[in-house]
């Protein structure tokens, strides 16, 4: 709507009697004009940050829980393959072992990640030139990963030790880990987790966002649900392949417990190469790429759908819809 049309509509409002339906229409029209002015002039509403944060934590929690519950058995097989030393056998029983406790950690971790990622991404995209959008996505992904790691690492430690049959329940796992290894035991492999997950989060979200931008430009329209899911699957599969060696290191450090087979990241790398060869860093790559590829499809599909649903519930959208109906 151009300024002249806006001015005309507002002046017309002053001539309408405050009685009846026309007055309600007029109030809604004024509100819509105010919102349009805000967008056109790029005014930043101080409540936008809280809205973005609130919508992001809901969408992140929803997407994280759905994908974790759906693909947990594949993750269990991947973990057992990576944890097996030499020619150790992989047991295929109890593939849902630890799911309940893991979901209790995945929900807040996913919420924290998106709650940091989305506002950071929007701030960076506004501050940086358009040709540096990839850097904004990389940085926002790394920031989200770092913030959520405080919850994700203990969750991952408990989950993987249950997946490898060390504990029967999440509460028992937490209690015994703290008793034997101290509170630090819940953060076993924290450095290797960051070494894997910060690049993983940054790369996956950057690939996803850049593919969406390119697809939108080519199609000259918004993406539909299947397209978001396919792009999410491609981003997940590429990232899962690239970061698999880091995942093997992280898994070995997290499941070793109090035995301390490895003294740290570098010792873990040297020991694996000496005892098993470099091919050991590709252990579990099949289930991992399958898991993360399908997981990326589900996660980003649910994420975008939830964001769309939340956006429709915003007050300005209700006003616009009501005005059109009138």
Short mmCIF file of C-alpha atoms in Angstrom, two decimals:
data_model
loop_
_atom_site.label_atom_id
_atom_site.label_comp_id
_atom_site.label_asym_id
_atom_site.label_seq_id
_atom_site.Cartn_x
_atom_site.Cartn_y
_atom_site.Cartn_z
CA UNK A 1 0.00 0.00 0.00
CA UNK A 2 1.54 3.37 -1.03
CA UNK A 3 1.57 6.39 1.35
CA UNK A 4 -1.11 8.24 -0.66
CA UNK A 5 -3.54 5.32 -0.38
CA UNK A 6 -2.81 5.00 3.33
CA UNK A 7 -3.44 8.70 3.90
CA UNK A 8 -6.71 8.50 1.98
CA UNK A 9 -7.93 5.50 3.95
CA UNK A 10 -7.06 7.10 7.28
CA UNK A 11 -8.79 10.39 6.41
CA UNK A 12 -11.87 8.42 5.34
CA UNK A 13 -11.89 6.82 8.80
CA UNK A 14 -12.34 10.21 10.44
CA UNK A 15 -15.58 10.75 8.54
CA UNK A 16 -17.09 7.38 9.54
CA UNK A 17 -19.51 7.34 12.42
CA UNK A 18 -18.23 5.41 15.48
CA UNK A 19 -21.43 3.36 15.38
CA UNK A 20 -21.74 -0.06 13.78
CA UNK A 21 -19.44 -2.30 11.81
CA UNK A 22 -17.74 0.47 9.84
CA UNK A 23 -16.03 1.76 12.96
CA UNK A 24 -14.57 -1.70 13.70
CA UNK A 25 -13.38 -1.92 10.10
CA UNK A 26 -11.76 1.46 10.44
CA UNK A 27 -9.88 0.49 13.61
CA UNK A 28 -8.59 -2.67 11.96
CA UNK A 29 -7.56 -0.70 8.89
CA UNK A 30 -5.61 1.77 11.03
CA UNK A 31 -3.86 -1.10 12.80
CA UNK A 32 -2.97 -2.74 9.51
CA UNK A 33 -1.59 0.55 8.18
CA UNK A 34 0.51 0.93 11.33
CA UNK A 35 1.96 -2.56 10.88
CA UNK A 36 2.66 -1.91 7.20
CA UNK A 37 4.40 1.38 8.07
CA UNK A 38 6.57 -0.49 10.58
CA UNK A 39 7.62 -2.99 7.92
CA UNK A 40 8.16 -0.38 5.20
CA UNK A 41 10.26 1.83 7.46
CA UNK A 42 12.09 -1.21 8.89
CA UNK A 43 11.29 -0.17 12.42
CA UNK A 44 12.37 -2.74 14.99
CA UNK A 45 9.70 -3.64 17.50
CA UNK A 46 11.30 -4.29 20.90
CA UNK A 47 8.96 -7.24 21.36
CA UNK A 48 10.10 -8.91 18.13
CA UNK A 49 13.06 -10.53 19.89
CA UNK A 50 10.82 -12.16 22.49
CA UNK A 51 8.36 -13.31 19.84
CA UNK A 52 11.12 -14.87 17.74
CA UNK A 53 12.65 -16.47 20.84
CA UNK A 54 9.32 -17.86 22.05
CA UNK A 55 8.32 -19.26 18.65
CA UNK A 56 11.80 -20.73 18.14
CA UNK A 57 11.93 -22.65 21.41
CA UNK A 58 8.50 -24.17 20.73
CA UNK A 59 9.41 -25.13 17.15
CA UNK A 60 12.81 -26.46 18.23
CA UNK A 61 11.41 -28.56 21.06
CA UNK A 62 8.72 -30.03 18.81
CA UNK A 63 11.13 -30.90 15.99
CA UNK A 64 13.77 -32.33 18.35
CA UNK A 65 11.38 -34.65 20.18
CA UNK A 66 9.70 -35.94 17.01
CA UNK A 67 12.94 -36.79 15.20
CA UNK A 68 14.56 -38.35 18.27
CA UNK A 69 11.61 -40.61 18.99
CA UNK A 70 11.26 -41.66 15.36
CA UNK A 71 14.91 -42.56 14.71
CA UNK A 72 16.21 -43.68 18.09
CA UNK A 73 16.79 -47.35 17.06
CA UNK A 74 19.08 -46.32 14.18
CA UNK A 75 21.04 -44.10 16.56
CA UNK A 76 21.41 -47.04 18.98
CA UNK A 77 22.85 -49.29 16.23
CA UNK A 78 25.24 -46.52 15.18
CA UNK A 79 26.44 -46.02 18.75
CA UNK A 80 27.04 -49.74 19.29
CA UNK A 81 28.97 -50.03 16.02
CA UNK A 82 31.23 -47.13 16.98
CA UNK A 83 31.75 -48.32 20.56
CA UNK A 84 32.77 -51.87 19.50
CA UNK A 85 36.56 -52.20 19.56
CA UNK A 86 38.28 -54.41 17.01
CA UNK A 87 35.95 -57.22 15.92
CA UNK A 88 33.48 -56.85 18.77
CA UNK A 89 29.94 -58.01 18.05
CA UNK A 90 27.01 -55.62 17.94
CA UNK A 91 23.88 -56.64 19.88
CA UNK A 92 20.58 -55.69 18.23
CA UNK A 93 18.37 -56.05 21.32
CA UNK A 94 17.00 -53.16 23.37
CA UNK A 95 17.18 -50.61 20.55
CA UNK A 96 14.93 -48.21 22.48
CA UNK A 97 17.04 -48.43 25.63
CA UNK A 98 17.27 -44.98 27.24
CA UNK A 99 14.70 -43.27 25.00
CA UNK A 100 12.62 -41.79 27.84
CA UNK A 101 15.56 -40.20 29.62
CA UNK A 102 16.95 -38.98 26.32
CA UNK A 103 13.72 -37.22 25.34
CA UNK A 104 13.77 -35.43 28.70
CA UNK A 105 17.10 -33.92 27.66
CA UNK A 106 16.43 -33.49 23.94
CA UNK A 107 13.37 -31.30 24.50
CA UNK A 108 15.14 -28.49 26.43
CA UNK A 109 18.34 -28.86 24.36
CA UNK A 110 16.49 -28.42 21.06
CA UNK A 111 14.50 -25.53 22.50
CA UNK A 112 17.69 -23.79 23.67
CA UNK A 113 19.40 -24.35 20.32
CA UNK A 114 16.62 -22.78 18.24
CA UNK A 115 16.02 -20.13 20.90
CA UNK A 116 19.59 -18.93 20.37
CA UNK A 117 19.94 -19.73 16.66
CA UNK A 118 16.95 -17.84 15.24
CA UNK A 119 17.45 -14.48 17.03
CA UNK A 120 21.22 -14.65 16.41
CA UNK A 121 20.66 -15.44 12.74
CA UNK A 122 18.26 -12.54 12.28
CA UNK A 123 20.58 -10.09 14.04
CA UNK A 124 23.58 -11.23 11.98
CA UNK A 125 21.68 -11.10 8.68
CA UNK A 126 20.68 -7.50 9.44
CA UNK A 127 24.22 -6.51 10.44
CA UNK A 128 26.15 -8.25 7.63
CA UNK A 129 26.11 -7.67 3.86
CA UNK A 130 23.84 -9.98 1.85
CA UNK A 131 26.82 -11.83 0.33
CA UNK A 132 27.87 -12.93 3.85
CA UNK A 133 24.60 -14.70 4.68
CA UNK A 134 26.41 -18.06 4.82
CA UNK A 135 28.72 -16.68 7.52
CA UNK A 136 25.67 -15.52 9.49
CA UNK A 137 24.16 -19.01 9.32
CA UNK A 138 27.46 -20.68 10.27
CA UNK A 139 27.97 -18.38 13.25
CA UNK A 140 24.38 -18.66 14.48
CA UNK A 141 24.56 -22.46 14.22
CA UNK A 142 27.77 -22.58 16.26
CA UNK A 143 26.30 -20.25 18.91
CA UNK A 144 23.17 -22.37 19.19
CA UNK A 145 25.25 -25.53 19.50
CA UNK A 146 27.47 -24.05 22.21
CA UNK A 147 24.47 -22.89 24.27
CA UNK A 148 22.59 -26.18 24.01
CA UNK A 149 25.68 -28.29 24.75
CA UNK A 150 25.22 -27.65 28.49
CA UNK A 151 22.13 -29.87 28.29
CA UNK A 152 23.01 -32.03 25.31
CA UNK A 153 26.27 -33.44 26.68
CA UNK A 154 24.87 -35.01 29.90
CA UNK A 155 21.91 -36.28 27.86
CA UNK A 156 24.26 -37.83 25.30
CA UNK A 157 26.49 -39.41 27.96
CA UNK A 158 23.54 -41.09 29.69
CA UNK A 159 21.94 -42.12 26.41
CA UNK A 160 25.03 -43.72 24.93
CA UNK A 161 25.92 -45.64 28.09
CA UNK A 162 22.40 -47.02 28.20
CA UNK A 163 22.58 -47.87 24.50
CA UNK A 164 25.75 -49.89 25.13
CA UNK A 165 24.09 -51.77 28.01
CA UNK A 166 25.94 -50.19 30.95
CA UNK A 167 22.78 -49.03 32.74
CA UNK A 168 19.12 -50.06 32.82
CA UNK A 169 17.50 -46.65 33.45
CA UNK A 170 18.35 -42.96 33.10
CA UNK A 171 18.00 -42.12 36.84
CA UNK A 172 20.27 -45.06 37.72
CA UNK A 173 22.77 -43.96 35.08
CA UNK A 174 22.94 -40.40 36.42
CA UNK A 175 23.25 -41.58 40.04
CA UNK A 176 26.01 -44.13 39.36
CA UNK A 177 27.98 -41.89 36.98
CA UNK A 178 28.06 -39.11 39.59
CA UNK A 179 28.96 -41.60 42.35
CA UNK A 180 31.86 -43.17 40.42
CA UNK A 181 33.14 -40.27 38.33
CA UNK A 182 31.79 -37.19 40.02
CA UNK A 183 29.65 -34.52 38.37
CA UNK A 184 32.33 -34.20 35.71
CA UNK A 185 31.43 -37.70 34.55
CA UNK A 186 28.21 -36.34 33.08
CA UNK A 187 30.36 -34.13 30.85
CA UNK A 188 32.73 -36.90 29.73
CA UNK A 189 33.90 -36.17 26.20
CA UNK A 190 32.69 -32.56 26.38
CA UNK A 191 35.61 -31.32 24.30
CA UNK A 192 35.07 -33.98 21.64
CA UNK A 193 31.33 -33.24 21.67
CA UNK A 194 32.02 -29.58 20.89
CA UNK A 195 34.62 -30.66 18.32
CA UNK A 196 31.89 -32.66 16.56
CA UNK A 197 28.71 -30.69 17.22
CA UNK A 198 29.81 -27.10 16.72
CA UNK A 199 30.99 -27.83 13.15
CA UNK A 200 28.02 -30.14 12.64
CA UNK A 201 25.41 -27.58 13.72
CA UNK A 202 27.11 -24.76 11.83
CA UNK A 203 27.52 -26.77 8.60
CA UNK A 204 24.09 -28.41 8.65
CA UNK A 205 22.13 -25.22 9.23
CA UNK A 206 24.29 -23.26 6.79
CA UNK A 207 23.76 -25.84 4.01
CA UNK A 208 20.04 -25.99 4.76
CA UNK A 209 19.56 -22.21 4.78
CA UNK A 210 21.67 -21.66 1.65
CA UNK A 211 19.86 -24.41 -0.27
CA UNK A 212 16.53 -22.86 0.72
CA UNK A 213 17.66 -19.42 -0.44
CA UNK A 214 18.88 -20.81 -3.78
CA UNK A 215 15.71 -22.86 -4.30
CA UNK A 216 13.47 -19.88 -3.51
CA UNK A 217 15.34 -17.70 -6.01
CA UNK A 218 15.08 -20.37 -8.69
CA UNK A 219 11.41 -21.20 -8.05
CA UNK A 220 10.45 -17.58 -7.24
CA UNK A 221 8.08 -18.75 -4.50
CA UNK A 222 8.08 -20.09 -0.94
CA UNK A 223 8.94 -23.73 -0.39
CA UNK A 224 6.26 -26.29 0.40
CA UNK A 225 6.51 -28.94 3.12
CA UNK A 226 7.99 -31.77 0.98
CA UNK A 227 10.63 -29.41 -0.43
CA UNK A 228 11.69 -28.28 3.05
CA UNK A 229 11.96 -31.95 4.08
CA UNK A 230 14.06 -32.92 1.03
CA UNK A 231 16.47 -30.01 1.53
CA UNK A 232 16.74 -30.95 5.22
CA UNK A 233 17.60 -34.54 4.25
CA UNK A 234 20.34 -33.41 1.82
CA UNK A 235 21.85 -31.04 4.40
CA UNK A 236 21.77 -33.76 7.08
CA UNK A 237 23.32 -36.47 4.88
CA UNK A 238 26.20 -34.24 3.73
CA UNK A 239 26.95 -33.04 7.26
CA UNK A 240 26.69 -36.54 8.73
CA UNK A 241 29.24 -37.88 6.24
CA UNK A 242 31.76 -35.08 6.79
CA UNK A 243 31.63 -35.24 10.60
CA UNK A 244 31.58 -39.05 11.09
CA UNK A 245 35.24 -39.31 12.24
CA UNK A 246 34.54 -36.68 14.91
CA UNK A 247 31.48 -38.66 15.99
CA UNK A 248 33.55 -41.85 16.44
CA UNK A 249 36.01 -39.98 18.70
CA UNK A 250 33.17 -38.45 20.70
CA UNK A 251 31.46 -41.81 21.17
CA UNK A 252 34.64 -43.57 22.37
CA UNK A 253 35.34 -40.86 24.94
CA UNK A 254 31.77 -40.77 26.23
CA UNK A 255 31.28 -44.52 26.68
CA UNK A 256 34.66 -45.35 28.23
CA UNK A 257 33.43 -44.54 31.75
CA UNK A 258 35.86 -44.77 34.66
CA UNK A 259 38.18 -47.19 32.79
CA UNK A 260 39.82 -44.20 31.05
CA UNK A 261 41.06 -46.10 28.02
CA UNK A 262 41.76 -42.75 26.37
CA UNK A 263 43.41 -39.76 28.05
CA UNK A 264 41.89 -37.20 25.72
CA UNK A 265 41.02 -36.40 22.13
CA UNK A 266 44.55 -36.71 20.71
CA UNK A 267 45.25 -39.92 22.64
CA UNK A 268 41.95 -41.34 21.39
CA UNK A 269 42.86 -40.56 17.77
CA UNK A 270 46.37 -42.07 18.12
CA UNK A 271 45.07 -45.21 19.87
CA UNK A 272 42.36 -45.85 17.29
CA UNK A 273 44.80 -45.39 14.41
CA UNK A 274 47.42 -47.66 16.05
CA UNK A 275 45.06 -50.46 17.11
CA UNK A 276 42.35 -50.39 14.44
CA UNK A 277 43.57 -48.30 11.53
CA UNK A 278 42.12 -45.20 9.91
CA UNK A 279 39.10 -47.09 8.58
CA UNK A 280 37.81 -47.22 12.19
CA UNK A 281 36.91 -43.52 11.86
CA UNK A 282 34.27 -44.53 9.32
CA UNK A 283 32.58 -46.96 11.72
CA UNK A 284 28.83 -46.49 11.83
CA UNK A 285 28.84 -44.15 8.83
CA UNK A 286 25.99 -46.01 7.12
CA UNK A 287 23.53 -45.84 10.01
CA UNK A 288 24.73 -42.32 10.86
CA UNK A 289 24.15 -40.90 7.37
CA UNK A 290 20.82 -42.73 7.14
CA UNK A 291 19.83 -41.52 10.61
CA UNK A 292 20.86 -37.90 10.07
CA UNK A 293 19.56 -37.76 6.50
CA UNK A 294 16.10 -39.00 7.49
CA UNK A 295 16.39 -37.02 10.72
CA UNK A 296 17.16 -33.82 8.79
CA UNK A 297 14.10 -34.41 6.66
CA UNK A 298 11.85 -34.89 9.70
CA UNK A 299 13.48 -32.19 11.84
CA UNK A 300 13.41 -29.39 9.29
CA UNK A 301 10.01 -30.45 7.97
CA UNK A 302 8.48 -30.32 11.46
CA UNK A 303 10.44 -27.16 12.30
CA UNK A 304 9.18 -25.17 9.31
CA UNK A 305 5.62 -26.44 9.70
CA UNK A 306 5.56 -25.49 13.39
CA UNK A 307 6.97 -22.04 12.61
CA UNK A 308 4.26 -21.54 9.98
CA UNK A 309 1.53 -22.56 12.42
CA UNK A 310 2.87 -20.22 15.10
CA UNK A 311 3.16 -17.36 12.61
CA UNK A 312 -0.53 -17.72 11.72
CA UNK A 313 -1.43 -17.20 15.39
CA UNK A 314 0.27 -13.79 15.57
CA UNK A 315 -2.14 -10.90 16.34
CA UNK A 316 -1.35 -9.03 13.11
CA UNK A 317 -2.28 -12.08 11.05
CA UNK A 318 -5.59 -12.42 12.89
CA UNK A 319 -6.32 -8.75 12.20
CA UNK A 320 -5.52 -9.10 8.50
CA UNK A 321 -7.63 -12.25 8.22
CA UNK A 322 -10.60 -10.60 10.01
CA UNK A 323 -10.36 -7.55 7.77
CA UNK A 324 -10.41 -9.73 4.64
CA UNK A 325 -13.41 -11.65 5.97
CA UNK A 326 -15.27 -8.43 6.63
#
